Short mmCIF file of C-alpha atoms and ligand atoms in Angstrom, two decimals:
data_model
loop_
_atom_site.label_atom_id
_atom_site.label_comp_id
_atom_site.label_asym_id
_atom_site.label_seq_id
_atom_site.Cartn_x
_atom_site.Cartn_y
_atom_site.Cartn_z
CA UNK A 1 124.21 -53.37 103.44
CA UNK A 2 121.02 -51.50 104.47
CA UNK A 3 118.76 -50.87 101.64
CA UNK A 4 116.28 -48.37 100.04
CA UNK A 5 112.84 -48.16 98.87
CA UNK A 6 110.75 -45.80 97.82
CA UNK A 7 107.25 -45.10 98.06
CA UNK A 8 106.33 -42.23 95.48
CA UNK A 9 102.72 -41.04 95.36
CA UNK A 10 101.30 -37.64 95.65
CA UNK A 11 99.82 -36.75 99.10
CA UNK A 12 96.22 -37.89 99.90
CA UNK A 13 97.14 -41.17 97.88
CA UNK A 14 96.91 -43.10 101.03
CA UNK A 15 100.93 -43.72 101.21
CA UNK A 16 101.09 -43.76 105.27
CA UNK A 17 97.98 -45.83 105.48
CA UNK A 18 99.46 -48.56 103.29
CA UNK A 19 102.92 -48.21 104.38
CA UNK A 20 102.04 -48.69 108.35
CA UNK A 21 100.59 -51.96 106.90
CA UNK A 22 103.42 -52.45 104.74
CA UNK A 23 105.55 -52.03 107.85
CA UNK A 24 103.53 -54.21 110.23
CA UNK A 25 104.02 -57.19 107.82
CA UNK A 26 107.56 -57.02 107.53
CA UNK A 27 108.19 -56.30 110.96
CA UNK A 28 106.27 -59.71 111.58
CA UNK A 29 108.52 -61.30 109.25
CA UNK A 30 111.38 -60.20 111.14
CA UNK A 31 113.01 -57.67 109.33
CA UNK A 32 114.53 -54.29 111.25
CA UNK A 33 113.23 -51.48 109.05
CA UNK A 34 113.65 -47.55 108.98
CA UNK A 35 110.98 -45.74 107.68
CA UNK A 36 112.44 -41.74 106.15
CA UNK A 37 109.96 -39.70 105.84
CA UNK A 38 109.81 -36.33 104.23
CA UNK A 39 108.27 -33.25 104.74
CA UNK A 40 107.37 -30.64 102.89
CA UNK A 41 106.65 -28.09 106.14
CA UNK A 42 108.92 -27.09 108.55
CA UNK A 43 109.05 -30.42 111.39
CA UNK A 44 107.55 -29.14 114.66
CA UNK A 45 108.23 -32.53 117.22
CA UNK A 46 110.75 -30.01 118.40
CA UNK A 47 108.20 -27.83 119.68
CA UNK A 48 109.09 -24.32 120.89
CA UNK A 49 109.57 -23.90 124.78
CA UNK A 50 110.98 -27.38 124.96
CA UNK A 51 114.32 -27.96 125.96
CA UNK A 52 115.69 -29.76 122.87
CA UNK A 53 114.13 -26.41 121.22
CA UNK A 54 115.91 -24.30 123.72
CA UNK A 55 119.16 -25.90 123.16
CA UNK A 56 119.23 -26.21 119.66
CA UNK A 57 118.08 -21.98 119.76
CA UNK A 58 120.68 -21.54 121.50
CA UNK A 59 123.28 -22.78 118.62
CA UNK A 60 123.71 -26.96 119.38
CA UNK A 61 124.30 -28.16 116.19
CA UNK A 62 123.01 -31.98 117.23
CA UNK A 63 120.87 -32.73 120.14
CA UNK A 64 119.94 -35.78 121.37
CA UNK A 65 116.62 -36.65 124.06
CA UNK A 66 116.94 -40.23 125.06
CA UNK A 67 114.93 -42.32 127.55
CA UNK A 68 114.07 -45.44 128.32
CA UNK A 69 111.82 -46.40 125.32
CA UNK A 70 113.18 -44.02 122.93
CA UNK A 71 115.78 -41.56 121.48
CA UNK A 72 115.11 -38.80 119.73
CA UNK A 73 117.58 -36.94 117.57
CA UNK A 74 117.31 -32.68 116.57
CA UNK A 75 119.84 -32.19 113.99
CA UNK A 76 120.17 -28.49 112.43
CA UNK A 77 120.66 -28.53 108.97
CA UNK A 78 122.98 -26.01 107.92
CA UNK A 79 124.12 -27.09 104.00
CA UNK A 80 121.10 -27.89 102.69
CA UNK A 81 118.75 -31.35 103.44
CA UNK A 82 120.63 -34.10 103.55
CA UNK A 83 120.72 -36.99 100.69
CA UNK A 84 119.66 -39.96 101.28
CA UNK A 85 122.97 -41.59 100.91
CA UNK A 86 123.98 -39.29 104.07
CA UNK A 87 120.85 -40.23 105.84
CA UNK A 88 121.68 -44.05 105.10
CA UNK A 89 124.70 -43.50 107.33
CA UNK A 90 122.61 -42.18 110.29
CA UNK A 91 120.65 -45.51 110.95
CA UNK A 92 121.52 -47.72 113.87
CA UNK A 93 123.36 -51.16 113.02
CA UNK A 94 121.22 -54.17 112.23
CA UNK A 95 118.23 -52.36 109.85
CA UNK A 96 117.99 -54.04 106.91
CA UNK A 97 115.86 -52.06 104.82
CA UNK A 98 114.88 -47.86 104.67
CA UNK A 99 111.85 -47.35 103.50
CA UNK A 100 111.07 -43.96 102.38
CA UNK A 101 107.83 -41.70 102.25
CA UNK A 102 107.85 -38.49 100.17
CA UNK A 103 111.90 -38.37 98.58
CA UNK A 104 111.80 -38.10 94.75
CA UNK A 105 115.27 -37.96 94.19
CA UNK A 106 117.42 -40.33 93.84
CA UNK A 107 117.86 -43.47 91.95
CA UNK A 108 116.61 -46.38 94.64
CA UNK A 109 114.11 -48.79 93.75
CA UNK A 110 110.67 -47.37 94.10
CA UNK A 111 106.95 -48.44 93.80
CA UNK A 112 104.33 -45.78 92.90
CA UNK A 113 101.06 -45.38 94.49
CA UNK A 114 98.67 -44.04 92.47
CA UNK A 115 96.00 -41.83 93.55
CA UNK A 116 91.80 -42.44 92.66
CA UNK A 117 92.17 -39.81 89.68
CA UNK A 118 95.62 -38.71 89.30
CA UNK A 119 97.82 -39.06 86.31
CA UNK A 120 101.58 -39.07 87.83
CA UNK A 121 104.16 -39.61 84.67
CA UNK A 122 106.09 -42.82 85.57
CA UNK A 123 108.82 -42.27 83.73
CA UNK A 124 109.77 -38.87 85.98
CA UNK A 125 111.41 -41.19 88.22
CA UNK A 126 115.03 -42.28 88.28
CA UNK A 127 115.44 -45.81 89.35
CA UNK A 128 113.95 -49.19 88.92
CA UNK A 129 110.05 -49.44 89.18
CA UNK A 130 109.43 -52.76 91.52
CA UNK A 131 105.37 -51.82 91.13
CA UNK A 132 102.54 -49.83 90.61
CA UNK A 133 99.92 -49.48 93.77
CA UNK A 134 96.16 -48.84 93.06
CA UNK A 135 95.55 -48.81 89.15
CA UNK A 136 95.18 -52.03 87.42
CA UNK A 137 96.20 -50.93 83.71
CA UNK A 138 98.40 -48.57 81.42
CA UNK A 139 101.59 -49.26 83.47
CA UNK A 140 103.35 -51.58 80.90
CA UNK A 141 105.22 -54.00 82.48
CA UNK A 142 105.30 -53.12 86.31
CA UNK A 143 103.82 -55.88 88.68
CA UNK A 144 100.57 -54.22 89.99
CA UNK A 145 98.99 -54.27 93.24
CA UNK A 146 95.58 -53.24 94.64
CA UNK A 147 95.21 -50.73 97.26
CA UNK A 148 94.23 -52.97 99.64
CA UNK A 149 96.64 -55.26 99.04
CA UNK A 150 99.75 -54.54 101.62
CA UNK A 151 100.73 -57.89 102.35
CA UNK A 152 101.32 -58.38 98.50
CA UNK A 153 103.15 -55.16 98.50
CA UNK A 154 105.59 -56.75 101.40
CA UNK A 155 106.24 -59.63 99.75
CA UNK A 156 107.46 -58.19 96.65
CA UNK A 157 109.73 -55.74 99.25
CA UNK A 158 110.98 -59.13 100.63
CA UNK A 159 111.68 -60.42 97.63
CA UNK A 160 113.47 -57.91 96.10
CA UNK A 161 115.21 -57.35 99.41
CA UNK A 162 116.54 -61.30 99.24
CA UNK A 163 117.35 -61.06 96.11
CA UNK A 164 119.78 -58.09 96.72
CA UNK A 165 121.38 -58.88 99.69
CA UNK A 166 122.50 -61.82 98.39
CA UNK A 167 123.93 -60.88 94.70
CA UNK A 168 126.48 -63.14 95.02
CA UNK A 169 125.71 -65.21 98.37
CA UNK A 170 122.49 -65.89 96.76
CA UNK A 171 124.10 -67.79 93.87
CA UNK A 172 126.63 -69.93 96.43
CA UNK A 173 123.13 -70.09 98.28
CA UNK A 174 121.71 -71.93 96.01
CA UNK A 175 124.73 -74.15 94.75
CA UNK A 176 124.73 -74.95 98.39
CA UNK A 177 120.92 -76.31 98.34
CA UNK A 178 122.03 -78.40 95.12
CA UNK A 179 124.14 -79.84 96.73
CA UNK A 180 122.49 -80.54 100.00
CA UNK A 181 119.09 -81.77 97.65
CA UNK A 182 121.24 -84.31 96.44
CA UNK A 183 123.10 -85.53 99.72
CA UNK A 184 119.75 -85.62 101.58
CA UNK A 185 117.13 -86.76 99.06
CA UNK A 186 115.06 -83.68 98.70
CA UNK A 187 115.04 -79.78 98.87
CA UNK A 188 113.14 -79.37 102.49
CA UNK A 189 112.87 -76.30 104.78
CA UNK A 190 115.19 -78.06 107.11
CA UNK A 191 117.64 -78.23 104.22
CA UNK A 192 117.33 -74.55 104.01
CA UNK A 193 117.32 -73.77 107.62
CA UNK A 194 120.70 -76.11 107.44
CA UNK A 195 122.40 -74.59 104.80
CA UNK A 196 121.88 -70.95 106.12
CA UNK A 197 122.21 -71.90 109.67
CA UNK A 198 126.21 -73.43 108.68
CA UNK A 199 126.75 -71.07 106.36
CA UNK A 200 126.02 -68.70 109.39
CA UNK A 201 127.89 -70.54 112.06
CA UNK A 202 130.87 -70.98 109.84
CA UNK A 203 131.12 -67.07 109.43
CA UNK A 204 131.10 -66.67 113.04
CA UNK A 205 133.80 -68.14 114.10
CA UNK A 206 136.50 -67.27 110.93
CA UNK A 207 136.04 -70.35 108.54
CA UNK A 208 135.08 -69.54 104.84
CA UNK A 209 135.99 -72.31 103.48
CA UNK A 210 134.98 -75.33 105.98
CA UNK A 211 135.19 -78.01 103.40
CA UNK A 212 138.94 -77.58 103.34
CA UNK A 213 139.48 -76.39 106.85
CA UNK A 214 141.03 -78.63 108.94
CA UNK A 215 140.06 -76.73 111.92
CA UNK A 216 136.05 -76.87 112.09
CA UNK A 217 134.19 -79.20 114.88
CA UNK A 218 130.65 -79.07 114.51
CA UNK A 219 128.40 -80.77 117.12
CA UNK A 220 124.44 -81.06 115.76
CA UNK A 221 121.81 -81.53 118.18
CA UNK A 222 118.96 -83.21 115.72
CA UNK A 223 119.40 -86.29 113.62
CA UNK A 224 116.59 -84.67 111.39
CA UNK A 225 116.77 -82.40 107.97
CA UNK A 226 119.08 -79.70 108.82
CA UNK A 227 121.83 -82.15 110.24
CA UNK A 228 122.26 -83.43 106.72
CA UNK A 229 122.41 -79.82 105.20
CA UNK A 230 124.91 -79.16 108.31
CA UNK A 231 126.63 -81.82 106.66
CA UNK A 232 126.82 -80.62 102.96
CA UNK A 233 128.03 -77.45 103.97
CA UNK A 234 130.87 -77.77 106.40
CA UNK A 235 131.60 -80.97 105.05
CA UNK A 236 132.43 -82.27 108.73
CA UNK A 237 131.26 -85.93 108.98
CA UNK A 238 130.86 -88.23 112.38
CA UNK A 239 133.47 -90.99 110.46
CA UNK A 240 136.35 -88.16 110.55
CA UNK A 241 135.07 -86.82 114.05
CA UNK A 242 134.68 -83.38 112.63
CA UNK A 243 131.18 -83.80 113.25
CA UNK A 244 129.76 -84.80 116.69
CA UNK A 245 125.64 -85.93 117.99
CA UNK A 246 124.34 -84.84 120.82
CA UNK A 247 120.61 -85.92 120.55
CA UNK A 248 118.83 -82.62 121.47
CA UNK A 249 116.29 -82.28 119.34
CA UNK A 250 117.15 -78.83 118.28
CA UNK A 251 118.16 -77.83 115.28
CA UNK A 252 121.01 -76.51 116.55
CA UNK A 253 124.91 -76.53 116.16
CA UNK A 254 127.85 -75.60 118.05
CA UNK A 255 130.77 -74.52 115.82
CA UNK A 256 134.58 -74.43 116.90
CA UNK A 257 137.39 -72.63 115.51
CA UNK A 258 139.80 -74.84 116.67
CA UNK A 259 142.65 -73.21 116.24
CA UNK A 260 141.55 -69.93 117.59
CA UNK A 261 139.22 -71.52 120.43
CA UNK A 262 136.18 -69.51 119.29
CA UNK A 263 132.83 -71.55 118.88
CA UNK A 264 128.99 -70.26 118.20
CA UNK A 265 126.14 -71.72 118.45
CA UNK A 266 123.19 -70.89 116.19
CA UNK A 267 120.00 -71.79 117.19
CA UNK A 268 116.57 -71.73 114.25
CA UNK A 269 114.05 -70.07 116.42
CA UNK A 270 111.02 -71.62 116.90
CA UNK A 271 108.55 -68.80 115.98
CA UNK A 272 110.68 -69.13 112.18
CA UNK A 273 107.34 -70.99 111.22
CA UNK A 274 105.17 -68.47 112.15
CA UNK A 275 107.07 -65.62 110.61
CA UNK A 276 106.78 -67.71 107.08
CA UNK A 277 103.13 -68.13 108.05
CA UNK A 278 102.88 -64.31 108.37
CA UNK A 279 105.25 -63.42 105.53
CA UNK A 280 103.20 -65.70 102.86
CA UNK A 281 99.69 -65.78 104.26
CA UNK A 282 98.22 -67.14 100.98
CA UNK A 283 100.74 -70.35 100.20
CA UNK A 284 100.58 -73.34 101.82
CA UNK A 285 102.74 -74.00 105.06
CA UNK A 286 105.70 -75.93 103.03
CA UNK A 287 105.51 -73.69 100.88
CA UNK A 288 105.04 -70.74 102.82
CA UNK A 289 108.50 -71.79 104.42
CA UNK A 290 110.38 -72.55 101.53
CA UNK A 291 110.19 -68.94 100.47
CA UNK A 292 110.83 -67.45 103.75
CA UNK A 293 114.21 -69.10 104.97
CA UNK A 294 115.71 -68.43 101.94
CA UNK A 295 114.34 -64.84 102.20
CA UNK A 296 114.18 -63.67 105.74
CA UNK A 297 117.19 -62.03 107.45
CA UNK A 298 119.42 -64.51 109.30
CA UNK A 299 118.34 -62.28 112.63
CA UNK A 300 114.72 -63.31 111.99
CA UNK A 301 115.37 -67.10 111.96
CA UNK A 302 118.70 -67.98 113.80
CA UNK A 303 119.68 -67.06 117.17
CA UNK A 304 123.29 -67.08 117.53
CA UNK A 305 125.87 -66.88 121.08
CA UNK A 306 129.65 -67.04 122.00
CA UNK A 307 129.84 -70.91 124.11
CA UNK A 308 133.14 -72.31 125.24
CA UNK A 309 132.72 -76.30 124.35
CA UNK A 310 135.81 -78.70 124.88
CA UNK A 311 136.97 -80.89 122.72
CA UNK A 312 138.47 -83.77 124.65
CA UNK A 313 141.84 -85.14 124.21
CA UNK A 314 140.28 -88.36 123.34
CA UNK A 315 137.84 -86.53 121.03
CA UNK A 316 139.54 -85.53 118.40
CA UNK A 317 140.41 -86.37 114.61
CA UNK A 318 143.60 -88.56 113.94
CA UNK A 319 144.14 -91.96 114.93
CA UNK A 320 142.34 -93.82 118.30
CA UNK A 321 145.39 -93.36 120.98
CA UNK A 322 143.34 -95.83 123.12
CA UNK A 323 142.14 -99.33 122.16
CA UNK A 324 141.48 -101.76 124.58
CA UNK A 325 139.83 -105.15 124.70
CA UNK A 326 136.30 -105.57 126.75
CA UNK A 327 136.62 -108.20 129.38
CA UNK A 328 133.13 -109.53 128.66
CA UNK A 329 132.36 -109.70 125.20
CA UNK A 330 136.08 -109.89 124.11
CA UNK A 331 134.94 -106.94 121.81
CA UNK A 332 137.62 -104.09 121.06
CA UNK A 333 136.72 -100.44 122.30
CA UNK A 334 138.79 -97.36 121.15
CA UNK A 335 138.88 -93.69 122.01
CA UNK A 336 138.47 -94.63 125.86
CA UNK A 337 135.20 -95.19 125.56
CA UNK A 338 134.51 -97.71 127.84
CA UNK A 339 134.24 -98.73 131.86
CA UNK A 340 137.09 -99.79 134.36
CA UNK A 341 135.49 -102.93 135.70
CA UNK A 342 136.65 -105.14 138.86
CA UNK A 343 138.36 -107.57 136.12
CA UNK A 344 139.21 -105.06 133.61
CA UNK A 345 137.99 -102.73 131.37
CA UNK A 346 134.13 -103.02 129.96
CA UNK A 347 132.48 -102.21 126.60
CA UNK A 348 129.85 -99.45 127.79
CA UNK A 349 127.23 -102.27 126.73
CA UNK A 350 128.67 -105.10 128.98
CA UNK A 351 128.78 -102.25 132.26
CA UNK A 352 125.14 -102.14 131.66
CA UNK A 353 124.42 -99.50 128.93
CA UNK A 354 123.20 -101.40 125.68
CA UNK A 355 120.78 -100.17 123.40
CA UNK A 356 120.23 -103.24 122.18
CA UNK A 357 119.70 -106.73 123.58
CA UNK A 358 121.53 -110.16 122.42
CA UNK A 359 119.59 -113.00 120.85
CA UNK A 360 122.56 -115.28 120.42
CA UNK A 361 125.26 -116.00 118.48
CA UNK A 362 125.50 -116.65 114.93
CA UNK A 363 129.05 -117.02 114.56
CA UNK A 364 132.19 -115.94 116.25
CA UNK A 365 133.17 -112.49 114.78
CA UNK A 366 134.66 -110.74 118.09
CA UNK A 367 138.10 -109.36 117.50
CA UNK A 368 138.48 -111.25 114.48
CA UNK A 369 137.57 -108.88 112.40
CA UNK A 370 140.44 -106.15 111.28
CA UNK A 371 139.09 -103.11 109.59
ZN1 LIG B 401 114.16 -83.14 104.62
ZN1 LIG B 402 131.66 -105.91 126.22
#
């Protein structure tokens, strides 16, 4: 759900300086924001002797310019200003976060920005103080910030931001990296990037519970980091042939719903690394990442698309339907995967495709081995 800030000060406190900064630095980090504004005068964008004027004069109740690059929206207000609850509802799809300029009222989360000399009462405000902007003392326990100091101001946005819009996601979030910590030997920002990116995928395409759905086929394109946390999460593995390799290198993963046919595959963009760059300017690169795929927006690190994938006949979970005996090495091959030589069928090593190469033997194990 879209969220609200606010940014309290009186004017001439420098709020739209800051808050284009503010803005700038969570744009880079990928969030979608809305910025509300208030004003005190009457708005004059809708200019008299334009047509939007003209039509709303003449009694339109809503009216809309749109163009190429932007639409603009006129809406008379008739029973009083909106809230901002009713505003909330007017933002397109996919914003994350409302930032707001100017509204007093209301209980959202709010910072204050403090003028050079003035003496605002904190407590006026309803809602939970997330900081104080421009004074370094007298504001108890609210996490300060110096003027100058928007990219500090973002993070503590971002923060709070993750922190909310996963209330309870946030808690499986991090049972999730637990678990994936231990299966893969440390907490990494490929193990986050995993987790989120499955957690994602499996959404997608219907399955909340993939560790007891029978019906998930993942295919990972990386044997690095995130494959592991891929892993953890769906709990698809290559020995029950709910998980399949195709050696990419992308971290990347296809994932079928198959019994409704639907698959997705989800994609960690490249430029992730420079958005946690941007987002935490002042940590270190591991840790810069660390904080920011597990506090980003899933749009701002994953991209995600429909695919059609098959899953072959021979492909699929349940017992081999195929096993047949190579004509070479006298080695058994199942699932059809190997060759129809001039004498009979081949291992896919034998017609000329090993990956490794035989130093002779040391004892005669072909075929006798039953497993
Ligand atoms: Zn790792
Ligand atoms: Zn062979």
């Amino acid at each position: 759900m879209t969220q609200v800030i606010r940014i309290i000060g009186r004017s001439g406190s420098g709020k739209t300086t800051l808050l284009c900064e503010v803005v700038r630095f969570l744009a880079d980090a990928g969030l979608r924001i809305a910025v509300f504004k208030h004003a005190h005068h009457r708005v004059d964008l809708d200019r008299k002797g334009k047509d939007s004027f003209r039509f709303a004069e003449a009694g339109a109740a809503f009216v809309t310019v749109v163009s190429p690059e932007k639409v603009a929206a006129f809406e008379a207000v008739t029973s009083g200003e909106p809230t901002l609850e009713e505003l909330q509802a007017r933002v397109p799809a996919g914003i994350v976060l409302i930032l707001t300029v100017g509204f007093h009222a209301g209980e959202p989360p709010y910072f204050l920005l403090l003028g050079a000399e003035t003496e605002p009462d904190e407590r006026a405000h309803h809602g939970e103080l997330l900081g104080v902007i421009g004074r370094r003392t007298g504001s108890g326990t609210a996490a300060m910030f110096d003027r100058a100091d928007a990219a500090g101001v973002a993070r503590a946005i971002l923060a709070h931001v993750g922190r909310r819009a996963a209330a309870t996601p946030d808690e499986r979030l991090n049972a999730l990296l637990r678990e994936a910590k231990a299966y893969h030997g440390h907490l990494c920002p490929g193990q986050l990037l995993g987790v989120r990116l499955a957690v994602l995928g499996c959404r997608a395409v219907g399955i909340e519970e993939p560790r007891t759905s029978k019906k998930l086929i993942v295919w990972v394109e990386t044997d690095r980091c995130g494959t592991d946390a891929v892993q953890t999460v769906t709990g698809c593995k290559l020995g029950k042939r709910s998980l399949k390799f195709v050696d990419n290198g992308k971290l990347a993963a296809t994932f079928l719903n198959t019994e409704t046919g639907e698959a997705v595959r989800v994609l960690a963009r490249a430029d992730s690394r420079e958005k946690a760059a941007a987002a935490y300017p002042n940590l270190e690169r591991h840790a810069a990442q660390m904080e920011a795929y597990r506090l980003l927006p899933d749009e701002a690190l994953f991209a995600t698309e429909p695919v059609q994938v098959t899953l072959g006949e021979l492909d699929r979970p349940g017992k081999p339907q195929i096993r047949v005996t190579c004509t070479a090495c006298g080695e058994e091959v199942s699932d059809g995967r190997h060759v129809q030589g001039d004498d009979g069928p081949l291992c896919r090593s034998c017609a000329g495709g090993a990956y490794y190469v035989a130093l002779g033997s040391s004892g005669d194990v072909k075929s006798e081995a039953r497993w």
